[in-house]
CSV table of C-alpha atoms in Angstrom, one decimal:
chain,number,residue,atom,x,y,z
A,653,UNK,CA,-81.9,-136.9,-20.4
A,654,UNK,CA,-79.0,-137.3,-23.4
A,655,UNK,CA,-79.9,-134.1,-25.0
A,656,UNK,CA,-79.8,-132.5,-21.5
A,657,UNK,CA,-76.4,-133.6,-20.5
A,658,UNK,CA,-75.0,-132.6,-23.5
A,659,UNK,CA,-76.5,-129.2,-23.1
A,660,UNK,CA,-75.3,-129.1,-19.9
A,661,UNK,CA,-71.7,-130.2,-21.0
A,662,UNK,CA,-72.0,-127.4,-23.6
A,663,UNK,CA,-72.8,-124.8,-20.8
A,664,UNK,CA,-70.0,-125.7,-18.4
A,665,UNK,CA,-67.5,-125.7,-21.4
A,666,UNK,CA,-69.3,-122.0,-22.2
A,667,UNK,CA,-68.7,-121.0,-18.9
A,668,UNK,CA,-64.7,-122.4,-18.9
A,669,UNK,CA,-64.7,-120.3,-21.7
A,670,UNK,CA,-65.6,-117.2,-20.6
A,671,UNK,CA,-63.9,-117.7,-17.5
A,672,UNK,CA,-60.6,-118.4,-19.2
A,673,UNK,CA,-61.1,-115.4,-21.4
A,674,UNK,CA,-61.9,-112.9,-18.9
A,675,UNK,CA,-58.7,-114.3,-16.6
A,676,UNK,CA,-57.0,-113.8,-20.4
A,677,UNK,CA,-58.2,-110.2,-20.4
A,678,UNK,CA,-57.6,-109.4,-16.9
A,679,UNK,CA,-54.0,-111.1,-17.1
A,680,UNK,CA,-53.4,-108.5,-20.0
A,681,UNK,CA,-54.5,-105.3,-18.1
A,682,UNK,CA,-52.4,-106.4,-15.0
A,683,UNK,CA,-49.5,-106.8,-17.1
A,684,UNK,CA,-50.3,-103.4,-19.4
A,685,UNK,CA,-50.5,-101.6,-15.9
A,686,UNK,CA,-47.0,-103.1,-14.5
A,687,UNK,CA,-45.5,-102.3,-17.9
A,688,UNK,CA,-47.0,-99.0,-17.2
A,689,UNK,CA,-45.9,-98.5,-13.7
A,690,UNK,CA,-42.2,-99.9,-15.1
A,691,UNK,CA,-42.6,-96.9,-18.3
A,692,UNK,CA,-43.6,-94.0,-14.9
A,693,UNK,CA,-40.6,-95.3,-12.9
A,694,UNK,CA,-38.3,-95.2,-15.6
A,695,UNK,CA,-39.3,-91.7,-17.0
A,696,UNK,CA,-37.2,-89.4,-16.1
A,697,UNK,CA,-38.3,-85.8,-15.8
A,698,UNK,CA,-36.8,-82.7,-17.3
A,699,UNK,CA,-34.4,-81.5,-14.4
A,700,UNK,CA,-35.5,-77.6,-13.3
A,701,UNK,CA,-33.1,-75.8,-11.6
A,702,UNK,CA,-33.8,-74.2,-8.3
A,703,UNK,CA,-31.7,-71.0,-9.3
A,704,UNK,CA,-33.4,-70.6,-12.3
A,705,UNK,CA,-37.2,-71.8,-11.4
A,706,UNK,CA,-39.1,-71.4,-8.3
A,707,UNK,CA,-42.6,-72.2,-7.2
A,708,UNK,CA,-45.0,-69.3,-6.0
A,709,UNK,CA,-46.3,-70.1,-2.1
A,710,UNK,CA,-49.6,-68.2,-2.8
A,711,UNK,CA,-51.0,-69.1,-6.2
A,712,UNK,CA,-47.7,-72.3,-6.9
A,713,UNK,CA,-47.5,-71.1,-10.3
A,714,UNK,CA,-43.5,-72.3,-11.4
A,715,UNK,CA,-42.0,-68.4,-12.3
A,716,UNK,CA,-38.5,-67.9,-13.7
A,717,UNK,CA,-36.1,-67.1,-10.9
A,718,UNK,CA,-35.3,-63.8,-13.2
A,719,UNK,CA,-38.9,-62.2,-13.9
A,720,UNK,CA,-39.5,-62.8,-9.4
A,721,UNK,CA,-36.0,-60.9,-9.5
A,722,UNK,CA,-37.5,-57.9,-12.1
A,723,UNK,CA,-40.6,-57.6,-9.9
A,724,UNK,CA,-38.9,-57.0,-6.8
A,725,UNK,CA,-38.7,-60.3,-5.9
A,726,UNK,CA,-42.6,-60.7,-5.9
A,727,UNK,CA,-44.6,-63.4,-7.8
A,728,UNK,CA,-45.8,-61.7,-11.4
A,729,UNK,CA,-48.7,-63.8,-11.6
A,730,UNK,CA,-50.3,-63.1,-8.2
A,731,UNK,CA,-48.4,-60.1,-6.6
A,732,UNK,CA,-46.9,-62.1,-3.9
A,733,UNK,CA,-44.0,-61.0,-1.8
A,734,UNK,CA,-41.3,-64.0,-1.6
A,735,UNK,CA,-39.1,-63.4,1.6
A,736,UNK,CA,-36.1,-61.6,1.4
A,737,UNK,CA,-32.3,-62.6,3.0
A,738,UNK,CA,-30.2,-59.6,3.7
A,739,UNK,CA,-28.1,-59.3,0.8
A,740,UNK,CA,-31.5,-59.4,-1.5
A,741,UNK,CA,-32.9,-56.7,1.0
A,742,UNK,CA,-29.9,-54.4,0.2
A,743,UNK,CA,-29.3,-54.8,-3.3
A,744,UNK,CA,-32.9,-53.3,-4.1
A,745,UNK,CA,-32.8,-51.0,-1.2
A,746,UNK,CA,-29.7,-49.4,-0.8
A,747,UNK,CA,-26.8,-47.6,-3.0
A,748,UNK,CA,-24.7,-48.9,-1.0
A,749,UNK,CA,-23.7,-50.6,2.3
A,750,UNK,CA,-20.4,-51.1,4.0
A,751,UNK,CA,-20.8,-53.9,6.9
A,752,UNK,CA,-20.0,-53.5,10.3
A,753,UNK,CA,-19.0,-55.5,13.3
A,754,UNK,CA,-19.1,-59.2,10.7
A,755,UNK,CA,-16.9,-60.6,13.2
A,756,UNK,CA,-19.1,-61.0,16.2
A,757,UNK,CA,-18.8,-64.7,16.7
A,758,UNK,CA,-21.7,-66.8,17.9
A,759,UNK,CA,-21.4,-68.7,21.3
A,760,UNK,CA,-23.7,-70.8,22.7
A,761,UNK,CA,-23.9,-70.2,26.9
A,762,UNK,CA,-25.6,-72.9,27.9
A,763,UNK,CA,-23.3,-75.6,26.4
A,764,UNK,CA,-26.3,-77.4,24.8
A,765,UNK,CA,-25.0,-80.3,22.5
A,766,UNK,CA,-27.6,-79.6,19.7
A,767,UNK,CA,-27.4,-76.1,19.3
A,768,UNK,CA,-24.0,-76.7,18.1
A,769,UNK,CA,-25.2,-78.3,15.4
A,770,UNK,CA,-28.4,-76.2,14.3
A,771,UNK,CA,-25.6,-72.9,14.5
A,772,UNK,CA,-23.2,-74.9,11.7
A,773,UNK,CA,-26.1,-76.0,9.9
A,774,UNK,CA,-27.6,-72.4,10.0
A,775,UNK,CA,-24.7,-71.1,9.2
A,776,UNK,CA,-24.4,-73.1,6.1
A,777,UNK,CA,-27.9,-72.6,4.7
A,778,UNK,CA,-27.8,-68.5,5.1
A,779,UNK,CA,-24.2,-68.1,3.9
A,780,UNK,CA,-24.3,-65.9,7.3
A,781,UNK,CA,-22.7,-65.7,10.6
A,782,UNK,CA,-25.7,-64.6,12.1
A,783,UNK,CA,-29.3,-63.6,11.8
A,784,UNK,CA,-28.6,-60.1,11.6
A,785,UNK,CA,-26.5,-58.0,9.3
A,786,UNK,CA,-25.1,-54.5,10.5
A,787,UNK,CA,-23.2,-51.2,8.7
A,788,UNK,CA,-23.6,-48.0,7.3
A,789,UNK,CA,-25.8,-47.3,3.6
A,790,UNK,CA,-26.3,-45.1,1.6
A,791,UNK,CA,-29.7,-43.9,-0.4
A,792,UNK,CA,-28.4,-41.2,-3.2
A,793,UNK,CA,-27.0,-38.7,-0.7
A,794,UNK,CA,-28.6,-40.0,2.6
A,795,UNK,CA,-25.8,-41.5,4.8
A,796,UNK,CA,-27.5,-43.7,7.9
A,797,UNK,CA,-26.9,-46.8,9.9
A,798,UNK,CA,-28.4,-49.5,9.0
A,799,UNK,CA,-29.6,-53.4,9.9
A,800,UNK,CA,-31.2,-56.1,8.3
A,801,UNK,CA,-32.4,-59.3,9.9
A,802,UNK,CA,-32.3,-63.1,8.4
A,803,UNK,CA,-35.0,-65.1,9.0
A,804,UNK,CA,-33.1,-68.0,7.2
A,805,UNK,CA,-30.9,-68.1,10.5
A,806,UNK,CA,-32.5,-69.7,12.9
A,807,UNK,CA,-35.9,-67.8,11.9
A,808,UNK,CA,-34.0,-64.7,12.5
A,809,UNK,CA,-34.5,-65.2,16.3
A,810,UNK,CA,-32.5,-63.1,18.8
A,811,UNK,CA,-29.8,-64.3,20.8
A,812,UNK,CA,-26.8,-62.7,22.2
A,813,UNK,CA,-24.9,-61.7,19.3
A,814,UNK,CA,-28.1,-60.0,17.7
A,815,UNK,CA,-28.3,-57.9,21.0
A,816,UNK,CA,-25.0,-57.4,21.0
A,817,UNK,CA,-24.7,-56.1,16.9
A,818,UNK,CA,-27.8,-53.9,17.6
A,819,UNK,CA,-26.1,-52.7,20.7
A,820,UNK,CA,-22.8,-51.5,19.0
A,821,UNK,CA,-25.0,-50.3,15.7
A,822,UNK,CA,-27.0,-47.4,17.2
A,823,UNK,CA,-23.8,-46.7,19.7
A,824,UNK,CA,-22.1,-45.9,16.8
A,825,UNK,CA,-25.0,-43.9,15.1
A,826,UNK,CA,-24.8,-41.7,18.2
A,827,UNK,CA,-21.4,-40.8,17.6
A,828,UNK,CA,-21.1,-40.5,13.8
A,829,UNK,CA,-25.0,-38.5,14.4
A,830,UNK,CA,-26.3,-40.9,12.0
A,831,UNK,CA,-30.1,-42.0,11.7
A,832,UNK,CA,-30.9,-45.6,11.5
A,833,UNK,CA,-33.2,-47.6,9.4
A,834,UNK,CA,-33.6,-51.3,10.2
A,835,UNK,CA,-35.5,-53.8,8.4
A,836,UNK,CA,-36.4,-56.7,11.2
A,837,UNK,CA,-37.8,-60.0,10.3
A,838,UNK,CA,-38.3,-62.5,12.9
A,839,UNK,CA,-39.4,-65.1,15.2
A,840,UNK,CA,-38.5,-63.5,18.5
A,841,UNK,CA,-36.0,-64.5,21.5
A,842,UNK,CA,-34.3,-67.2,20.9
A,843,UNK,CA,-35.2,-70.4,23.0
A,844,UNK,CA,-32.0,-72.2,22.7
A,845,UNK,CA,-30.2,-69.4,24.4
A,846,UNK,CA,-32.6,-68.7,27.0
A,847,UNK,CA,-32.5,-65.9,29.4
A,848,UNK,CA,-29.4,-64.9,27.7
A,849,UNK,CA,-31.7,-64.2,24.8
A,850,UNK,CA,-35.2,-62.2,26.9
A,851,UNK,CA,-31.6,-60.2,28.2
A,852,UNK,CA,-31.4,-58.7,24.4
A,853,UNK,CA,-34.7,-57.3,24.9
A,854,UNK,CA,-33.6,-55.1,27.7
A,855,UNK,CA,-30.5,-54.0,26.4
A,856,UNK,CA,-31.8,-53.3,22.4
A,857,UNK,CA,-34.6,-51.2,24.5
A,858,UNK,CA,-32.1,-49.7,26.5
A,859,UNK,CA,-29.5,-48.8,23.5
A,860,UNK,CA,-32.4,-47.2,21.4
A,861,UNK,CA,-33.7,-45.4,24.1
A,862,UNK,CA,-29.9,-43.5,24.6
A,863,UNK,CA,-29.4,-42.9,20.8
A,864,UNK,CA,-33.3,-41.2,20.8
A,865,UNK,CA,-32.2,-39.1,23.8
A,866,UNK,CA,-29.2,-37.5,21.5
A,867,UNK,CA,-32.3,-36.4,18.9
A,868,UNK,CA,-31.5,-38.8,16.2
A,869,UNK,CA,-34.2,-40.4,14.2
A,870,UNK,CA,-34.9,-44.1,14.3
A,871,UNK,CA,-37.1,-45.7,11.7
A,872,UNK,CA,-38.1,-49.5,12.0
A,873,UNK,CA,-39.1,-51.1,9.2
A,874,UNK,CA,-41.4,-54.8,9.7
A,875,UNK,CA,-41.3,-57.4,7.4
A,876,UNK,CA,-42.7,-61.0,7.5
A,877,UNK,CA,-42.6,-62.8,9.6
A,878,UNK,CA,-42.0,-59.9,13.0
A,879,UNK,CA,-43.0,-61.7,16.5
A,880,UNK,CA,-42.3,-62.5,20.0
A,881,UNK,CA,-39.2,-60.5,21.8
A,882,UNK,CA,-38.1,-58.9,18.6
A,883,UNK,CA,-42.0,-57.1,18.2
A,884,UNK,CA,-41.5,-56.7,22.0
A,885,UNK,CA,-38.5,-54.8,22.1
A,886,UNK,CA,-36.7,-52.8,19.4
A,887,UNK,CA,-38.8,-53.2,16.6
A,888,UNK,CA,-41.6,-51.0,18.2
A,889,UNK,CA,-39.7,-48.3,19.1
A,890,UNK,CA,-39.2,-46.0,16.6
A,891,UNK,CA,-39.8,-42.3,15.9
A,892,UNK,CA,-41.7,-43.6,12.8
A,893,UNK,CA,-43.0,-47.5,12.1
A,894,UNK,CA,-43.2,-48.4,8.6
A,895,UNK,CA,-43.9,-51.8,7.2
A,896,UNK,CA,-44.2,-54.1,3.9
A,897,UNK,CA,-47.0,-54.2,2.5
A,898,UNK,CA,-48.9,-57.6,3.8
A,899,UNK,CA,-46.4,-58.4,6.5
A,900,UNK,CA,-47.3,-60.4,9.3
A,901,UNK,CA,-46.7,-58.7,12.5
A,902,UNK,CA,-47.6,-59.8,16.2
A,903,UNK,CA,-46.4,-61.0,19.3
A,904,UNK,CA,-47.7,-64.9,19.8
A,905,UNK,CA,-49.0,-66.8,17.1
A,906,UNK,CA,-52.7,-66.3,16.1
A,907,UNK,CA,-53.4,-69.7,16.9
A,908,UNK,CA,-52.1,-69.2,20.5
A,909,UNK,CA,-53.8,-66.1,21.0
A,910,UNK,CA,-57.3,-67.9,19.7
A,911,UNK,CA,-56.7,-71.0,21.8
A,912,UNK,CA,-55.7,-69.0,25.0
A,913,UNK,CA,-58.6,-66.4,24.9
A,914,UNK,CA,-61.1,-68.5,23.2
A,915,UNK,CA,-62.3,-66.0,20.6
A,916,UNK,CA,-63.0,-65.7,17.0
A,917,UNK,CA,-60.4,-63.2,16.0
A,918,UNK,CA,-60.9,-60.4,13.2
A,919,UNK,CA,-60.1,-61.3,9.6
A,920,UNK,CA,-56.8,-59.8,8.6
A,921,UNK,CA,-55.7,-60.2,12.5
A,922,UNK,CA,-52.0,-59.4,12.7
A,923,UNK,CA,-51.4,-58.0,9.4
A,924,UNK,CA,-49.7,-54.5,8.3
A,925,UNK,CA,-52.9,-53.4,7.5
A,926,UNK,CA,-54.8,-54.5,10.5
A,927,UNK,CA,-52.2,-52.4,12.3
A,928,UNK,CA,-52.2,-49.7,10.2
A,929,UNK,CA,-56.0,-49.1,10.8
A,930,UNK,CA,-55.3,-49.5,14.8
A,931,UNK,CA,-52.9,-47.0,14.6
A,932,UNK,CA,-50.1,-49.1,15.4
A,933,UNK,CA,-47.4,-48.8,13.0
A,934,UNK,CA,-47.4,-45.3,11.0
A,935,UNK,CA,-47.4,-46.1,7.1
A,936,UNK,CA,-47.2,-48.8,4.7
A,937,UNK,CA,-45.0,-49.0,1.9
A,938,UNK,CA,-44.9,-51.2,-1.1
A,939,UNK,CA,-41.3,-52.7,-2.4
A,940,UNK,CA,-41.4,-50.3,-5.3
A,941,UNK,CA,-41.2,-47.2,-3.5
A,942,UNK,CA,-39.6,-48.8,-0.3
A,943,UNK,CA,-36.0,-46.8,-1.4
A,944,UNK,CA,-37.8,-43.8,-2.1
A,945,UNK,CA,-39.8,-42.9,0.8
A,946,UNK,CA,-37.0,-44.1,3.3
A,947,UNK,CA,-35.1,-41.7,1.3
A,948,UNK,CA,-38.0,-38.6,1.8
A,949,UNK,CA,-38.7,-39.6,5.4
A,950,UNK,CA,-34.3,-39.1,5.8
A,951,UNK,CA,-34.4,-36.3,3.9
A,952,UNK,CA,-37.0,-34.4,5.2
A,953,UNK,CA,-35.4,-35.1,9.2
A,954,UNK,CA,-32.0,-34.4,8.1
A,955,UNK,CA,-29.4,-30.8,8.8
A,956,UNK,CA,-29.2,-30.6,5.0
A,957,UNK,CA,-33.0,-29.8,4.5
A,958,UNK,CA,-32.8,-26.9,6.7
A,959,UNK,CA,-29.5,-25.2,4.7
């Protein structure tokens, strides 16, 4: 009975032992891992500038700001076409462009408190008055009207002033006989503006509709994204359709359209591409040659070609 007690003792004082070491070892790794977590916190990352870096939607390879800029604003690893605001949009499109009507001011009708706000802050993050931007450009000796949409404004919806700069843009293409070429990109009417906004439909319609009576050419151009009132109005009317390659083009959503009509839709469903095969738009044209077949299409449906 001695000999077992004191094998016993020697077995509890064993097991003390191994308790106490293994609460030793997991005391250390507790305290390795909050000296760790304190290291993480305290590391500081190299800073990457958003004007000089940016991340790739499609494939999020990080691309130097000046290599998307040499490809056409397009991602060099994967081909991918980053959206364009309107000054990027004529800088590689245009020789040059002298704005018109930049002093249309934006009103809100309805008085509603928080469309105030999302105009300023709008304002402030496109560095533009509006989601549209009107004048006169030039392509080597091609002289046209021309417009270019925002889609950092508000999504580039349409509202009163939109309708309004479109308006006053083709009336003055009918008088100076001037084509126009118009680049659209957006969301469609806008909501906050309401019936004021579905109005712009009519009246865009109505204002192409006189400047094609007086034999001029019109020639929309669709870029991403190109829905709702905007798709429904002016941006379908032209003599000839062209659009980017890959842009996304429609009227609702595709999600909408699946949910309301409870169908699997096609693959590629509301893409320049899809459309093209339809027969809905005329031609597509890739960035790189964007300038130069605007350019042949003017050329060819000018006075000059005929001297």
């Amino acid at each position: 009975i001695k000999i077992y007690l004191k094998n016993l003792k020697l077995v509890v004082k064993m097991l003390k032992f191994l308790k106490t070491k293994k609460l030793r070892n997991e005391s250390k790794e507790i305290l390795n891992k909050k000296v760790m977590i304190k290291k993480i916190k305290a590391f500081k990352a190299p800073e990457v500038n958003n004007d000089n870096y940016q991340k790739c939607k499609n494939c999020t390879e990080i691309v130097q700001t000046k290599k998307i800029v040499e490809s056409m604003y397009s991602c060099p690893k994967c081909n991918f076409l980053f959206r364009l605001n309107p000054q990027q949009r004529i800088d590689i499109t245009f020789d040059s462009f002298d704005e018109l009507f930049k002093n249309e001011k934006q009103t809100n009708p309805l008085n509603i408190d928080f469309y105030d706000k999302k105009l300023k802050s709008a304002k402030s993050i496109s560095k533009q008055n509006s989601a549209i931007t009107t004048g006169v450009a030039t392509i080597e000796d091609q002289k046209f009207a021309a417009f270019v949409m925002n889609h950092e404004f508000i999504m580039g919806s349409m509202g009163t002033v939109v309708g309004e700069k479109i308006c006053k843009l083709f009336q003055y293409a009918t008088k100076h006989k001037l084509s126009v070429v118009g680049f659209t990109a957006s969301g469609g009417a806008r909501m906050q503006e309401a019936m004021f906004s579905l109005i712009q439909m009519v009246r865009t319609s109505a204002a192409v509709a006189n400047f094609q009576k007086a034999g001029k050419l019109y020639m929309p151009i669709l870029t991403t994204p190109t829905y709702g009132g905007v798709s429904a109005s002016f941006a379908m009317l032209g003599d000839i359709i062209m659009a980017e390659e890959k842009a996304m083009i429609g009227f609702a959503g595709k999600k909408v359209i699946k949910d309301a009509m409870n169908i699997e839709l096609p693959e590629g469903f509301q893409t320049a591409e899809f459309l093209l095969e339809k027969g809905f738009i005329d031609l597509i044209s890739s960035r790189e040659y964007m300038k130069e077949n605007i350019y042949k299409i003017l050329s060819m449906h000018s006075k000059k070609r005929g001297k």
